[in-house]
Coordinates of C-alpha atoms in Angstrom, one line a residue:
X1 CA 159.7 -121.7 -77.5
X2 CA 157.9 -121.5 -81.1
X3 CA 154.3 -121.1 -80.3
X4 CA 152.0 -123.7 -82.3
X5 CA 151.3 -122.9 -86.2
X6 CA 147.6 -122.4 -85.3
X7 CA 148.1 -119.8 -82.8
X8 CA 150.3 -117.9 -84.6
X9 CA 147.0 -117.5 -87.3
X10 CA 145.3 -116.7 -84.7
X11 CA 147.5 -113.8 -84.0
X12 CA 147.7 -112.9 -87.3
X13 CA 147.8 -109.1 -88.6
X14 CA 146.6 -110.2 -91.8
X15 CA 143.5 -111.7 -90.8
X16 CA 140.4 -109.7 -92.3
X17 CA 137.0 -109.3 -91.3
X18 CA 134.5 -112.6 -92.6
X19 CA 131.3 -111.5 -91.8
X20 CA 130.3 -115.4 -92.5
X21 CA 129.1 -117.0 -89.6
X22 CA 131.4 -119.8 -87.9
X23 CA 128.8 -122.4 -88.6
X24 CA 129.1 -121.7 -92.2
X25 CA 132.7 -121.3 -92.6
X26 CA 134.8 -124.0 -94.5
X27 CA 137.7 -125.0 -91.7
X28 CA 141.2 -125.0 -93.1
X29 CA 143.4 -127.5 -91.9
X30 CA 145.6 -124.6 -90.0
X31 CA 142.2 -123.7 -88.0
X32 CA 141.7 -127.6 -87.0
X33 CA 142.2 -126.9 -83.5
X34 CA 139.4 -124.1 -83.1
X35 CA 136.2 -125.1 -82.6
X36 CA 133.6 -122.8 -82.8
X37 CA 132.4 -123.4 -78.8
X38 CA 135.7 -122.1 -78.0
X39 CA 135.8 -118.9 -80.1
X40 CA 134.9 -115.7 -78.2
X41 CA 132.8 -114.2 -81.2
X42 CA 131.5 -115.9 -84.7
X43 CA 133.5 -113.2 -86.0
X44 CA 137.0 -112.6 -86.9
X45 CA 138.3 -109.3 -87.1
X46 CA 141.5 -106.9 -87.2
X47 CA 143.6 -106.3 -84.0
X48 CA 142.7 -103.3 -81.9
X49 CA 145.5 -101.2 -83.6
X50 CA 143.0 -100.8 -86.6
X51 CA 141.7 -97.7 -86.9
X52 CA 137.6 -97.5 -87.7
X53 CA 137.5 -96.3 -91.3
X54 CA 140.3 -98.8 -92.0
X55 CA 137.7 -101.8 -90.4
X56 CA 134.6 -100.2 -91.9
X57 CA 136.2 -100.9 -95.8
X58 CA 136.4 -104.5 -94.6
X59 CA 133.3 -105.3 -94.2
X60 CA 131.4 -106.7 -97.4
X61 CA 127.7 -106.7 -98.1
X62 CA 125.3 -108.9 -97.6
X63 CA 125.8 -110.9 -100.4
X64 CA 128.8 -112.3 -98.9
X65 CA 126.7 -114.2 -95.9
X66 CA 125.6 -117.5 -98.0
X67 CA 122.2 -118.3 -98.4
X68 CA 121.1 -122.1 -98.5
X69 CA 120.1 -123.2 -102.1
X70 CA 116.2 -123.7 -101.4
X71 CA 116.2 -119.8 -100.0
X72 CA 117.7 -118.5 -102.9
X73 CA 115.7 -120.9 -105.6
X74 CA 112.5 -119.4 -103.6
X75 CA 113.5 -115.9 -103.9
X76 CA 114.0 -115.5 -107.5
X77 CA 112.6 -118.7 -108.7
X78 CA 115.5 -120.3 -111.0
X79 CA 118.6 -122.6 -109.4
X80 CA 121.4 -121.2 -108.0
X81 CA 124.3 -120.1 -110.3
X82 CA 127.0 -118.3 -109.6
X83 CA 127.4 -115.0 -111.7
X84 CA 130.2 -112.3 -111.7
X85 CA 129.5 -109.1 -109.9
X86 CA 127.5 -108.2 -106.9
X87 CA 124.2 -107.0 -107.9
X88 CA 122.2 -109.8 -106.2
X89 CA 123.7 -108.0 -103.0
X90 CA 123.6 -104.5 -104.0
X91 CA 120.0 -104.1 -105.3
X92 CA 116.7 -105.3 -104.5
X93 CA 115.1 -108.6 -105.5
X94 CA 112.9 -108.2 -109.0
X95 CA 110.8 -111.5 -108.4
X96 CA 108.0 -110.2 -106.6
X97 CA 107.6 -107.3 -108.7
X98 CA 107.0 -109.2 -111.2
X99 CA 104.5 -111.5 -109.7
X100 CA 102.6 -109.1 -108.3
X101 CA 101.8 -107.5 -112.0
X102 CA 101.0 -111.4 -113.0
X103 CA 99.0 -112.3 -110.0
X104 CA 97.3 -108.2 -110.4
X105 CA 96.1 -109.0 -114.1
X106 CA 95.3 -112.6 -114.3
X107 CA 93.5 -113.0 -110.6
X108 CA 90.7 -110.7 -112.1
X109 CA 90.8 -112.6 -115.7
X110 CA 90.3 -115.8 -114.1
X111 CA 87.4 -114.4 -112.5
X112 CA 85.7 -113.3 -115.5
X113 CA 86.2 -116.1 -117.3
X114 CA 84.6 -118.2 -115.0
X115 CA 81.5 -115.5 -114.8
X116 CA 81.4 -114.8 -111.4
X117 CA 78.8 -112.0 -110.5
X118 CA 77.7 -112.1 -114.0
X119 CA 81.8 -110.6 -115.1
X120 CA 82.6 -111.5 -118.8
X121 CA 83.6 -109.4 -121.7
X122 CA 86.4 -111.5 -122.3
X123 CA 88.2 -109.8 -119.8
X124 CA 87.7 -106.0 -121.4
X125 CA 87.0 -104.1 -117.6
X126 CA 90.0 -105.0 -116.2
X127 CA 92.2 -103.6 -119.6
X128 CA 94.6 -101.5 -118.0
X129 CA 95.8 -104.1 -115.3
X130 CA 97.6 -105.9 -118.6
X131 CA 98.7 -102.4 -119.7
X132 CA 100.0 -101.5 -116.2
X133 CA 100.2 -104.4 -113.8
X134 CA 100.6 -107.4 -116.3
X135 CA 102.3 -105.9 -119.1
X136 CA 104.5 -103.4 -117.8
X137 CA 105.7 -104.8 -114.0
X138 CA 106.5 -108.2 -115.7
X139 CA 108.4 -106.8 -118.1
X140 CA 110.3 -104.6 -115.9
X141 CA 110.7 -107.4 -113.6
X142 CA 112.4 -109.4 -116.7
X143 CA 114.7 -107.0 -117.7
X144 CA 116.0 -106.3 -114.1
X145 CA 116.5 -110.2 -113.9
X146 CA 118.0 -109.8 -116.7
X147 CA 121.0 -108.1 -115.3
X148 CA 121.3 -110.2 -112.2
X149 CA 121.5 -113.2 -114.7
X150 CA 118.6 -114.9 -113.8
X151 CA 118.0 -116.2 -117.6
X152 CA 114.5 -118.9 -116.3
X153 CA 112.8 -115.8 -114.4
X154 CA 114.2 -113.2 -117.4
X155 CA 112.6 -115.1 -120.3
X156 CA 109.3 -116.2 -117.9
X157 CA 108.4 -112.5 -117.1
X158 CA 109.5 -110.7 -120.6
X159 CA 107.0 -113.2 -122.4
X160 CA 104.3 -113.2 -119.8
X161 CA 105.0 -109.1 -120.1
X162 CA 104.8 -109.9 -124.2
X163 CA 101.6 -111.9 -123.7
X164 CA 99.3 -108.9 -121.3
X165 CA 100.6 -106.7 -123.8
X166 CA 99.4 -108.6 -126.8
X167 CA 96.0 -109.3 -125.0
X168 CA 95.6 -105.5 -124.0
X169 CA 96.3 -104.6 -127.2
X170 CA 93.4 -107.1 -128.9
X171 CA 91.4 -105.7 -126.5
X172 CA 91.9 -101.9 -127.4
X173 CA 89.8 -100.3 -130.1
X174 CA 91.9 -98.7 -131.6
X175 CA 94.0 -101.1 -132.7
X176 CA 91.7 -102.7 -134.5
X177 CA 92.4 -106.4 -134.2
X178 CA 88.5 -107.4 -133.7
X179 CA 87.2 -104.6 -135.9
X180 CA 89.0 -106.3 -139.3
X181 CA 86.4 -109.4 -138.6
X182 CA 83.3 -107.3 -138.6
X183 CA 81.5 -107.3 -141.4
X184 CA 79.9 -103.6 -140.5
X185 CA 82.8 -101.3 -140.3
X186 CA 80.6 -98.8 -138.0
X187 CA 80.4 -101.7 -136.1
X188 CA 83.5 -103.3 -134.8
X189 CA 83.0 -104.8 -131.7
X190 CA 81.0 -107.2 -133.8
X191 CA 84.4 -108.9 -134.7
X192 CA 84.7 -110.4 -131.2
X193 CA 81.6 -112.9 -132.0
X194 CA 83.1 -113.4 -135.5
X195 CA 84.0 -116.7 -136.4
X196 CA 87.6 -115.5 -138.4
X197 CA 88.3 -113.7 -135.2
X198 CA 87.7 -117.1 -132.9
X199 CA 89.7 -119.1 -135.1
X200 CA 93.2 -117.2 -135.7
X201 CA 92.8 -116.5 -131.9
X202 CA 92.7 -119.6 -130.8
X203 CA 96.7 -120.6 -132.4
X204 CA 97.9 -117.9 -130.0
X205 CA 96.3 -118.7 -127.0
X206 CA 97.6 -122.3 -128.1
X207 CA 101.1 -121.6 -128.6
X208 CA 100.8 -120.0 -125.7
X209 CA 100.2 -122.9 -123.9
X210 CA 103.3 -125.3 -125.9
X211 CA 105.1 -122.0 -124.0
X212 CA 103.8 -123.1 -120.7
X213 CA 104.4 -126.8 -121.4
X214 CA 108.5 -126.1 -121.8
X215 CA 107.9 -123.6 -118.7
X216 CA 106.4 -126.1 -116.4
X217 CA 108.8 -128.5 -117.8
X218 CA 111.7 -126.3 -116.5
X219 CA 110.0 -125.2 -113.6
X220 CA 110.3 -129.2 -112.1
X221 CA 114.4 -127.7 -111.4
X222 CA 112.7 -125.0 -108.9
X223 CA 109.8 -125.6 -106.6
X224 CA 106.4 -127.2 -106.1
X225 CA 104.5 -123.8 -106.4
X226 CA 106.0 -122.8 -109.6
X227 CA 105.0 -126.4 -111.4
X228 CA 102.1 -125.5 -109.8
X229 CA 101.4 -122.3 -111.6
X230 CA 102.5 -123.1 -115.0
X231 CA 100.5 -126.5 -114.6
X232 CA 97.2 -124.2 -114.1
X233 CA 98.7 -122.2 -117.0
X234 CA 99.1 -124.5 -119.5
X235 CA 95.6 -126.0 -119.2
X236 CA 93.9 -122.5 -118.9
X237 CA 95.0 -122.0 -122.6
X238 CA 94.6 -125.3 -123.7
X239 CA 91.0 -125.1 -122.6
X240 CA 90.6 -121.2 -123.5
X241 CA 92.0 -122.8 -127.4
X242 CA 89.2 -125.2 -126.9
X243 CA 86.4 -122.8 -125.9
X244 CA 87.7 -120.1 -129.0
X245 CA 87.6 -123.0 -131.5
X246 CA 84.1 -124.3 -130.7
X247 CA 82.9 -121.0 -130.6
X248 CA 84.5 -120.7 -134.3
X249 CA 82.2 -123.4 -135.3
X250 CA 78.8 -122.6 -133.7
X251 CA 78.6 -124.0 -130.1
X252 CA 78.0 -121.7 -128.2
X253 CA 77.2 -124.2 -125.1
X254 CA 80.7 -126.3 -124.9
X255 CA 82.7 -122.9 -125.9
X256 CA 81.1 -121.3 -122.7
X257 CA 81.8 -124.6 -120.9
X258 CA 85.4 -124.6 -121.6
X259 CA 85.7 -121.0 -121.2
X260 CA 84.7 -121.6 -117.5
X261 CA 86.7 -124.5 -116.9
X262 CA 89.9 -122.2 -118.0
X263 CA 88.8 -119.9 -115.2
X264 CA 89.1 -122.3 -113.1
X265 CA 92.8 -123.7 -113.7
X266 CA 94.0 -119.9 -114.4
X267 CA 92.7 -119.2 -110.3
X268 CA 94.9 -122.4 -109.6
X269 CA 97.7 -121.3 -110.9
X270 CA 97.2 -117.7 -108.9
X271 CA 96.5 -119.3 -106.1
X272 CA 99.9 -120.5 -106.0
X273 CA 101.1 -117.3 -107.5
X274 CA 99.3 -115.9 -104.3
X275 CA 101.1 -118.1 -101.8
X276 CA 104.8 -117.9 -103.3
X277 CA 104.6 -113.8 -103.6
X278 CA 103.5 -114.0 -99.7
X279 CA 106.6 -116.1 -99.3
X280 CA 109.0 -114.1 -100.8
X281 CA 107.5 -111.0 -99.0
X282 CA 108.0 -113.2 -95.8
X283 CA 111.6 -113.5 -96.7
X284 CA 112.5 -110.3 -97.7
X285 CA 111.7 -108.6 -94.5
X286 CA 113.6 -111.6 -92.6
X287 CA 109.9 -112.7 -90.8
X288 CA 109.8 -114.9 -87.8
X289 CA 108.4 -118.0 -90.0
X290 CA 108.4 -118.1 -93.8
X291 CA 106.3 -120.3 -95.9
X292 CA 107.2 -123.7 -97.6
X293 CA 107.4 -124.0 -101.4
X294 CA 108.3 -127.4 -101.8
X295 CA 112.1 -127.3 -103.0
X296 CA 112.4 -129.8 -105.5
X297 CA 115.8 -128.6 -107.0
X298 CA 117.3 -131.3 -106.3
X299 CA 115.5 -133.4 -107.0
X300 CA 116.6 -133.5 -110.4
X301 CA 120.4 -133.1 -109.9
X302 CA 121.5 -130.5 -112.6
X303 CA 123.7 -131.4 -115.6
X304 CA 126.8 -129.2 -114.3
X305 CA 126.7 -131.9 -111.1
X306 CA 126.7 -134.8 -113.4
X307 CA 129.6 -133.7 -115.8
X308 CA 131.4 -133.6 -112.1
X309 CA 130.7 -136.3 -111.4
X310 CA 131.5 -138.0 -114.5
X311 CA 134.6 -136.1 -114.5
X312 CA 135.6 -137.2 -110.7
X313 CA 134.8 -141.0 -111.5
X314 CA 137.2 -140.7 -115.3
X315 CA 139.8 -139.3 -112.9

């Protein structure tokens, strides 16, 4: 007597190793009759008569286990989207990289700005964290996301890269970007209290924060601790516009004022740079219990989902 379709798959030579587990696995109408209580193993493989190098080429890396939405959107901080090739599963995850050489570099700023234990200098002690932390991990971090086409994180850490660069450089003697505003050549430090120097600063550190604005703006199809940051970020240089623009003009009191109340929102937004890098860590080494980050990606349902939608309802 013919013995039922479904155990005849069962029996199958041609059935290859899915290192998916059973709970995962999309049931075809020909596996209907298996459940997953009454399968000896989450795991299919080939019959005994396989030898081992054979079954070793079988089995695929880890990026063919699927990982829920809200893990992958907290581990490299853009939706998921499918992209050819398997470099998410062949080489290591960019994202904390570059938030470590953020969180490294604008922690300490914060700190200064705000004056605590007398810091200020407009951030000059702490130079070659934007060099070295800020400017070259985030832009190292941006070009590797760049080639596991993550284009949100790519753009995010090449300009924040850009932007420690840019500040490290104003910041360096030698290239002179303070010294053109003094009025004593032998004295070029002078330029930093200049009022020319306070002034073109200022649209910078303001379109800086229009860059933040379309960031955070984005950021509402990822998580809560990503608004989070670019929320402290976009008011740190709104304020820090503020505080260089008054001090353009001669008060001294309300520049200081809003310098320190940029401090503070540039600590917010590191805060939560703080807790999603710990997160991330948390996940990478598969911990026990891993951090929340407020998924909010679907919140707003992305515009691929619609067109399907709109496509299933034309049908």
């Amino acid at each position: 007597m013919e013995r039922p379709h479904h155990e005849k798959n069962l029996a199958s030579p041609d059935d290859t190793f899915s290192p998916i587990f059973a709970s995962m696995q999309n049931v075809s109408e020909d596996s209907g009759h298996r459940s997953f209580l009454d399968a000896p193993s989450p795991y299919r493989t080939k019959p005994d008569n396989t030898s081992s190098d054979e079954a070793l080429k079988q089995i695929k890396t880890a990026n063919t286990v699927s990982i829920s939405p809200e893990l992958f959107e907290k581990l490299y901080l853009t939706p998921q989207k499918a992209v050819k090739g398997e470099l998410r599963g062949t080489f290591g995850n960019p994202t904390p990289v570059a938030l470590i050489g953020f969180l490294l570099s604008c922690t300490p700023l914060a700190c200064e700005l705000m004056g605590w234990r007398g810091a200020g200098g407009n951030g000059a002690a702490t130079l070659g964290a934007y060099y070295f932390f800020g400017g070259m991990l985030m832009t190292l971090g941006g070009l590797l996301e760049f080639f596991l086409g993550n284009t949100f994180a790519f753009v995010v850490f090449s300009s924040f890269g850009a932007f420690w660069f840019t500040l490290g450089s104003t910041l360096t003697p030698a290239f002179n970007a303070y010294g053109a505003y003094s009025s004593d050549p032998t004295k070029p430090y002078e330029g930093l209290a200049s009022a020319g120097f306070h002034a073109s600063y200022g649209f910078f550190l303001l379109f800086m924060g229009l860059l933040c604005l379309l960031y955070l703006i984005c950021a509402l199809r990822t998580n809560i601790v990503f608004v989070t940051i670019f929320f402290g970020l976009f008011f740190t240089f709104v304020l820090l516009t503020g505080s260089y623009w008054q001090g353009a003009i001669g008060h001294a009191t309300a520049a200081a004022n809003l310098q320190i109340a940029s401090g503070a929102f540039a600590f917010l937004a590191c805060l939560a740079g703080w807790w999603i890098f710990f997160a991330q860590m948390l996940a990478s080494v598969d911990f026990p219990f891993q951090l929340p980050v407020g998924d909010i990606s679907h919140v707003i349902r992305s515009g691929s989902d619609r067109l399907q939608d709109k496509e299933r309802f034309s049908a």
